[in-house]
Short mmCIF file of N, CA and C in Angstrom, two decimals:
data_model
loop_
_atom_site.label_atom_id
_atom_site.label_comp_id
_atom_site.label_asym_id
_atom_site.label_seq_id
_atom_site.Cartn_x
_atom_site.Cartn_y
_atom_site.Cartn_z
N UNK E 1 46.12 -0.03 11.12
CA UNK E 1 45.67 1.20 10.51
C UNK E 1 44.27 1.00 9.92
N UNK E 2 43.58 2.00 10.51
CA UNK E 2 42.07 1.88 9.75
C UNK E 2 41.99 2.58 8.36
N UNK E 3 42.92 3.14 8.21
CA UNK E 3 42.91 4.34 6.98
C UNK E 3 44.11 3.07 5.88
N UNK E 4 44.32 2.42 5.60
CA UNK E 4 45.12 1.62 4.25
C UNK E 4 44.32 1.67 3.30
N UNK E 5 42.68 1.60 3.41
CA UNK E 5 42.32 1.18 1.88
C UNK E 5 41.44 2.71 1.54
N UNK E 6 42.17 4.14 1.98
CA UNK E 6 41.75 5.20 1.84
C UNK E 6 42.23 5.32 0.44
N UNK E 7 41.54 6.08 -0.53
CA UNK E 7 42.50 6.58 -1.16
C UNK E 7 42.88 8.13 -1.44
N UNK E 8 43.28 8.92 -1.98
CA UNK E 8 43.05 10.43 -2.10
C UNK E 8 42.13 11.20 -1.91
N UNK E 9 41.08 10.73 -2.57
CA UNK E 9 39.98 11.31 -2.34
C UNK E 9 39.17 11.30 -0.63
N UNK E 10 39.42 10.37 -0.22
CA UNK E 10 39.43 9.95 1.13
C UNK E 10 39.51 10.63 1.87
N UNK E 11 41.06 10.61 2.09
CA UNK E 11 42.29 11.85 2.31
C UNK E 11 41.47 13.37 2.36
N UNK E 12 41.15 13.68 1.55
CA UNK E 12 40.65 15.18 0.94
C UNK E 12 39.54 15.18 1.83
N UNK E 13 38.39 14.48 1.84
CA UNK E 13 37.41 14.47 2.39
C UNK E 13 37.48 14.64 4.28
N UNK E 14 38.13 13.64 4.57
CA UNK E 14 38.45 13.87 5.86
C UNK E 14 39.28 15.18 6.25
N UNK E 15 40.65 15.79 5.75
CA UNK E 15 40.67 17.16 5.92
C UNK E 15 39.74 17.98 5.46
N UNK E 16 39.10 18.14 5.03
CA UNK E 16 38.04 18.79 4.93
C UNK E 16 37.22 18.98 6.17
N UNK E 17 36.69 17.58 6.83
CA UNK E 17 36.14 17.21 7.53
C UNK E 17 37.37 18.01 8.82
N UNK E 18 38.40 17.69 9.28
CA UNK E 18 39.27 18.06 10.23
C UNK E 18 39.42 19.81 9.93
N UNK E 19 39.02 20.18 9.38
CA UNK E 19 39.50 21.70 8.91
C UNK E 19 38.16 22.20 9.66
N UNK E 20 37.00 21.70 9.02
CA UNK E 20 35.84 21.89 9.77
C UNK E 20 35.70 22.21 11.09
N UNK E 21 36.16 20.66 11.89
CA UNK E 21 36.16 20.97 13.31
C UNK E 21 36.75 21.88 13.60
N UNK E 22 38.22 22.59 12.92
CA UNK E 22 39.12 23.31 13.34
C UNK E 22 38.34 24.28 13.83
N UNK E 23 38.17 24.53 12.83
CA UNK E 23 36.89 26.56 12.43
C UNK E 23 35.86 26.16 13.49
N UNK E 24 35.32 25.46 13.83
CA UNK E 24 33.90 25.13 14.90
C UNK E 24 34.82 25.67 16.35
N UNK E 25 35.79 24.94 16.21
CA UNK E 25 37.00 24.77 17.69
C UNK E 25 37.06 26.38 17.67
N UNK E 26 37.88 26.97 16.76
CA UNK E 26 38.31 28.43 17.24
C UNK E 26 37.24 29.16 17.22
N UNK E 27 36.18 29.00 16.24
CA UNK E 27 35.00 30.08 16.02
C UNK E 27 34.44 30.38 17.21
N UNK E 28 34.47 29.25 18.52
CA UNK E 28 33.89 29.02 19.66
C UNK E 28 34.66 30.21 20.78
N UNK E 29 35.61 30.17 20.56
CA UNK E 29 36.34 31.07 21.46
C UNK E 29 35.90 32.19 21.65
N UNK E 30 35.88 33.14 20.18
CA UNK E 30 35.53 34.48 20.89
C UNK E 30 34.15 35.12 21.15
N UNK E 31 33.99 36.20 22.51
CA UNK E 31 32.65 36.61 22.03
C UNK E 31 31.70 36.93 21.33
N UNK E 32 31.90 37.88 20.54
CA UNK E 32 31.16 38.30 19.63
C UNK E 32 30.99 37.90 18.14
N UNK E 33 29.72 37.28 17.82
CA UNK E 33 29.61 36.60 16.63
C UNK E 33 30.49 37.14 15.39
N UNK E 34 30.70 38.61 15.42
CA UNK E 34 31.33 39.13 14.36
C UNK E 34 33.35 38.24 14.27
N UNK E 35 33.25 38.36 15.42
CA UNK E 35 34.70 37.25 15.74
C UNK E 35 34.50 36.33 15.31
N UNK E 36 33.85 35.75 15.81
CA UNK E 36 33.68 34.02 15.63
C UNK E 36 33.49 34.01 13.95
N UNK E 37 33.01 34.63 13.41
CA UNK E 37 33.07 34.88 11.81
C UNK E 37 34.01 34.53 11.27
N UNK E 38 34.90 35.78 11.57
CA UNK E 38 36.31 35.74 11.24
C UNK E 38 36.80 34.90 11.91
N UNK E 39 36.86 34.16 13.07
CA UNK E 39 37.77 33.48 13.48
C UNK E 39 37.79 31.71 12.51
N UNK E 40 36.60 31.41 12.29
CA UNK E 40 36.37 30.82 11.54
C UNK E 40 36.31 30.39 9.96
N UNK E 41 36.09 31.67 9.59
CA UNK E 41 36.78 31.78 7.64
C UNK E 41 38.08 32.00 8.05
N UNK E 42 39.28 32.69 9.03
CA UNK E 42 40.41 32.42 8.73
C UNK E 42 40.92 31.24 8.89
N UNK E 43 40.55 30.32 9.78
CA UNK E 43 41.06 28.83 9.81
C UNK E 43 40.55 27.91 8.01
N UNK E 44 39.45 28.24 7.69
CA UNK E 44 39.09 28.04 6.58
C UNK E 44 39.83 28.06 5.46
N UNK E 45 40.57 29.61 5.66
CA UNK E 45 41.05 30.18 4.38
C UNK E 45 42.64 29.58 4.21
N UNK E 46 42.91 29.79 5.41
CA UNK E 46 44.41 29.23 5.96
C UNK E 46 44.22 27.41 5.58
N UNK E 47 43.53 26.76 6.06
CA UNK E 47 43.21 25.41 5.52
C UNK E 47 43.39 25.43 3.88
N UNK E 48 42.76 25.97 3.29
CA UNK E 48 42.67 26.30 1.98
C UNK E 48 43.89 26.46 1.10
N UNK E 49 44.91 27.38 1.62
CA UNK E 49 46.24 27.77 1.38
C UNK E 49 47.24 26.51 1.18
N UNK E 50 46.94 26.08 2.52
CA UNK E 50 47.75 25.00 3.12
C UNK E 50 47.88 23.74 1.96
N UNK E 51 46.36 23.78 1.99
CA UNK E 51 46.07 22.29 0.79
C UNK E 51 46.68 22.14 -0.35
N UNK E 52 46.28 23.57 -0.84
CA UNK E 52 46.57 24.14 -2.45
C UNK E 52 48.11 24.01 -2.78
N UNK E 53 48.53 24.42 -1.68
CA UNK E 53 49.90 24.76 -1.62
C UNK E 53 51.19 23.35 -1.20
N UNK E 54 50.27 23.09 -0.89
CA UNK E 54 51.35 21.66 -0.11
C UNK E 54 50.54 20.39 -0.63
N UNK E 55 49.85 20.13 -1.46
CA UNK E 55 49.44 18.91 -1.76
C UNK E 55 49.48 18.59 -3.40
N UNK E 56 50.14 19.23 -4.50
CA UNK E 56 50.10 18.94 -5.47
C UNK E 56 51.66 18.00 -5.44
N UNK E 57 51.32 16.92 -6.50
CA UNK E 57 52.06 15.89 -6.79
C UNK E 57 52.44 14.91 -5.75
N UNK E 58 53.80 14.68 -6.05
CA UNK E 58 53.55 13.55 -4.93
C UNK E 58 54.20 14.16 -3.25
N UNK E 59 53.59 13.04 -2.89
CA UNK E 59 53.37 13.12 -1.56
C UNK E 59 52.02 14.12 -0.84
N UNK E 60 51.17 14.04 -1.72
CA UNK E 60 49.86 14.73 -1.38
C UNK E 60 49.21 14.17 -0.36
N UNK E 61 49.02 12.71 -0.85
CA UNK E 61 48.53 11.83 1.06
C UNK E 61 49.03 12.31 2.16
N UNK E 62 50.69 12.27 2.26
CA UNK E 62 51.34 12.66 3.30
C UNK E 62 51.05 13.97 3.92
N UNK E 63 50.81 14.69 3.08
CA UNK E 63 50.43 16.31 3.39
C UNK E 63 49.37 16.60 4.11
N UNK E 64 48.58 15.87 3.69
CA UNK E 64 47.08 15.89 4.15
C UNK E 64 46.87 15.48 5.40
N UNK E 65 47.84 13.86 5.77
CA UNK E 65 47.56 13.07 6.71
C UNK E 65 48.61 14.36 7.49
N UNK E 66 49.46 14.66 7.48
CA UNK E 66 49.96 15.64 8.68
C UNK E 66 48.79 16.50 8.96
N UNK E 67 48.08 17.03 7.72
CA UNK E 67 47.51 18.20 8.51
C UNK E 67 46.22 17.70 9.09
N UNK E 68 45.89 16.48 8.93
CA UNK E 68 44.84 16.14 9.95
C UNK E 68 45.26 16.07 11.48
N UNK E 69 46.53 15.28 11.16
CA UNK E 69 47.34 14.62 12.42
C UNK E 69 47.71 15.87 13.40
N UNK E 70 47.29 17.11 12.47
CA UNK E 70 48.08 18.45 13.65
C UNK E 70 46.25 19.42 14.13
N UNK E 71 45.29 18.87 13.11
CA UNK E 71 44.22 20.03 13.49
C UNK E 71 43.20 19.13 14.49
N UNK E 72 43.10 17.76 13.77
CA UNK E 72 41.96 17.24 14.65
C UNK E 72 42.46 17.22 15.81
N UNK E 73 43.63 16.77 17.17
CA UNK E 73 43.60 16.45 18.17
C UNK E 73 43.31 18.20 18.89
N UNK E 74 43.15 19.44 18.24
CA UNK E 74 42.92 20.67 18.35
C UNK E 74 41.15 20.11 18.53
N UNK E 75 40.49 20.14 17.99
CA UNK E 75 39.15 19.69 17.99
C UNK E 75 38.85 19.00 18.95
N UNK E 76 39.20 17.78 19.24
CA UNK E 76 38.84 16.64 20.16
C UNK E 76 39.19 17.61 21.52
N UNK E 77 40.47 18.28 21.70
CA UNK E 77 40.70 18.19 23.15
C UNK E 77 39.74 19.42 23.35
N UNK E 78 39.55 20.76 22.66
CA UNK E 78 38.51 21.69 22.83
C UNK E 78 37.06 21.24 23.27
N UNK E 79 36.67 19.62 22.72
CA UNK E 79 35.70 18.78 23.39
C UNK E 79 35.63 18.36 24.61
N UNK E 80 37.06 17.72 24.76
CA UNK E 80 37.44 17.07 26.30
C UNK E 80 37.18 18.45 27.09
N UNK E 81 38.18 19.20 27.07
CA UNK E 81 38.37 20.39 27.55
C UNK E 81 37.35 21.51 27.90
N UNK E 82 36.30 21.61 27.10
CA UNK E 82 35.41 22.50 27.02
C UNK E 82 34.69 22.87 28.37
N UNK E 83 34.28 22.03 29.35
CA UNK E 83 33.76 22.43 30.71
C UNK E 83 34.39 23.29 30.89
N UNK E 84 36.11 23.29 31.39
CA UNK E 84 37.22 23.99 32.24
C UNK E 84 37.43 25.02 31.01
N UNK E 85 37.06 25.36 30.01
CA UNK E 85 37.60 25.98 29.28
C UNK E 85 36.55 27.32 28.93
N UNK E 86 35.47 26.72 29.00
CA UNK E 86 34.20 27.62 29.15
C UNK E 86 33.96 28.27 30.42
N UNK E 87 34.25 27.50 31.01
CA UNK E 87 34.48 28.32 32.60
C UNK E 87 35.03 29.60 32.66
N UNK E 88 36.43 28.97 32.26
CA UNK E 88 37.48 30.31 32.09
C UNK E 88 37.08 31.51 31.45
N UNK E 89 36.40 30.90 30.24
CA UNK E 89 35.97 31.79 29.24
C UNK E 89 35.03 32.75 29.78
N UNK E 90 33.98 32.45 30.30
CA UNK E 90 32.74 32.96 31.11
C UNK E 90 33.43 33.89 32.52
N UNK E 91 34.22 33.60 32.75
CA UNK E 91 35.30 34.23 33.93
C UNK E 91 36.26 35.78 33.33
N UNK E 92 36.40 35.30 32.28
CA UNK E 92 37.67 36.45 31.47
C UNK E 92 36.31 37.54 30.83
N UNK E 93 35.15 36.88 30.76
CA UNK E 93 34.12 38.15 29.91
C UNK E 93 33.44 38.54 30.81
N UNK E 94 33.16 38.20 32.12
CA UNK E 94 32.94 38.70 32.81
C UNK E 94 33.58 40.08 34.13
N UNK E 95 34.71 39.76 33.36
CA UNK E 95 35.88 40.69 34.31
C UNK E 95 36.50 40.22 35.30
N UNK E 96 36.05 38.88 35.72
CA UNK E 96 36.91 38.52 36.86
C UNK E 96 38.16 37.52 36.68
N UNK E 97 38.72 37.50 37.51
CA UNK E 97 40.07 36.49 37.22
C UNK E 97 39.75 35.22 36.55
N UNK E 98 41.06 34.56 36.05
CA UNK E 98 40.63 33.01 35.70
C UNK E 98 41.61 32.13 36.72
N UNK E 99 41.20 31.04 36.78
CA UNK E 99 41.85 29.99 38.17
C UNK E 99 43.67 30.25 37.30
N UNK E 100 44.19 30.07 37.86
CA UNK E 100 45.62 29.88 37.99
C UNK E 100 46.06 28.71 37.19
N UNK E 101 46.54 28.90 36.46
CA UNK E 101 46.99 27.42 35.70
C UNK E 101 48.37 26.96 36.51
N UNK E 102 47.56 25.14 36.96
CA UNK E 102 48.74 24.86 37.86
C UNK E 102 49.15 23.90 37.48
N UNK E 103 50.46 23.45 37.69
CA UNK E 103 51.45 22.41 37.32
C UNK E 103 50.31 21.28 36.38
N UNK E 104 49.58 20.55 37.43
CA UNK E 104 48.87 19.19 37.20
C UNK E 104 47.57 19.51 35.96
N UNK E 105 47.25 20.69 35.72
CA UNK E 105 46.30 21.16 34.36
C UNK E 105 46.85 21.09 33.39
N UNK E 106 48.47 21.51 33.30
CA UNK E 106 49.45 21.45 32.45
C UNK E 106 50.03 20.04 32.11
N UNK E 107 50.35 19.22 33.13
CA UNK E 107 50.36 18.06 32.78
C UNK E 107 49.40 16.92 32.23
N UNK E 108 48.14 17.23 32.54
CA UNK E 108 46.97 16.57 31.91
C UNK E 108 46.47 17.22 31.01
N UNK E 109 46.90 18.39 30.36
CA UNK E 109 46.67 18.52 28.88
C UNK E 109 47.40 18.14 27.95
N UNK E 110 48.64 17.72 28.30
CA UNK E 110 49.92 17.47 27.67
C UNK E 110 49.77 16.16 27.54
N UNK E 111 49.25 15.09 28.62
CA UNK E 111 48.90 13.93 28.86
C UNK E 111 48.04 13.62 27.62
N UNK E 112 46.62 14.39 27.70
CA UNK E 112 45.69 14.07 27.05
C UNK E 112 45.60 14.26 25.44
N UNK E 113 47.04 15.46 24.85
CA UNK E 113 47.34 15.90 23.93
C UNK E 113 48.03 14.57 23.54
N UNK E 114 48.97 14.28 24.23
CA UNK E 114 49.34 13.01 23.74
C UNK E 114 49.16 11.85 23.29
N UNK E 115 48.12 11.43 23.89
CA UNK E 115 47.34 10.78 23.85
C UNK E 115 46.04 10.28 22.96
N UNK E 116 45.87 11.83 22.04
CA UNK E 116 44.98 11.94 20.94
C UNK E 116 45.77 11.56 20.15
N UNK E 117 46.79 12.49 19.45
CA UNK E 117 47.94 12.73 18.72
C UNK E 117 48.32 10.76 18.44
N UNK E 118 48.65 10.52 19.69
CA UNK E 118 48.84 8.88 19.22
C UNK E 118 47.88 7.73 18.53
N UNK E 119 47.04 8.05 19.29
CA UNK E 119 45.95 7.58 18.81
C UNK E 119 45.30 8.01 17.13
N UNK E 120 45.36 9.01 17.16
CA UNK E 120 45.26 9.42 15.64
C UNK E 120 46.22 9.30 14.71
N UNK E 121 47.68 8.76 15.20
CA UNK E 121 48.67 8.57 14.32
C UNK E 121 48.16 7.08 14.13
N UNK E 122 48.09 6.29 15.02
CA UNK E 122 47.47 4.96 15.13
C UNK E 122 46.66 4.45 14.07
N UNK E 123 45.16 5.66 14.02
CA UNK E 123 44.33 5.38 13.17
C UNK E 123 44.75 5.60 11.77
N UNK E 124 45.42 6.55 11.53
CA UNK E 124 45.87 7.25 10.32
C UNK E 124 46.79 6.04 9.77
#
């Protein structure tokens, strides 16, 4: 574990940091900047809730480290992902179809989901 000699404050900082990417990740999705606004203060605000709400006393580390462990591999794979995903995107605003989601796209996101997810339990 790279994270043992974290301490709370740590903790805080890095969700913070993972909440961030979140809002960058979804803000990206929709067209129009007025979306992406909102799409972004609600991951914010919802982050916010989450913290306030689920991290007083003990077991506050734990709280935190889940909610990194559930937003960052959301971030990373929107990275991995982003070619095929912008594609689509650029495809659906344009009016025309998007490729077919087939078996083996589904399995290599699931693959690659996994794969973060472990790895970040790893680091954590």
């Amino acid at each position: 574990m790279l994270s043992e000699h974290f301490t709370l404050t740590h903790w805080w900082i890095t969700a913070g940091l993972s909440a961030l990417a979140l809002a960058a990740t979804v803000a990206s999705l929709p067209s129009k900047p007025r979306d992406r606004l909102i799409a972004g203060v609600a991951v914010v605000l919802a982050t916010a809730f989450y913290c306030l709400g689920r991290t007083r006393g003990e077991g506050t580390e734990q709280a935190l480290q889940l909610y990194i462990l559930g937003t960052a591999p959301l971030a990373i794979l929107r990275w991995v992902f982003g070619g095929w995903l912008g594609r689509q995107l650029a495809l659906a605003r344009a009016g025309e179809p998007t490729e077919e989601l087939k078996g083996r796209h589904t399995a290599l996101f699931l693959a690659a989901f996994v794969a973060v997810v472990a790895a970040i339990a790893v680091l954590l």
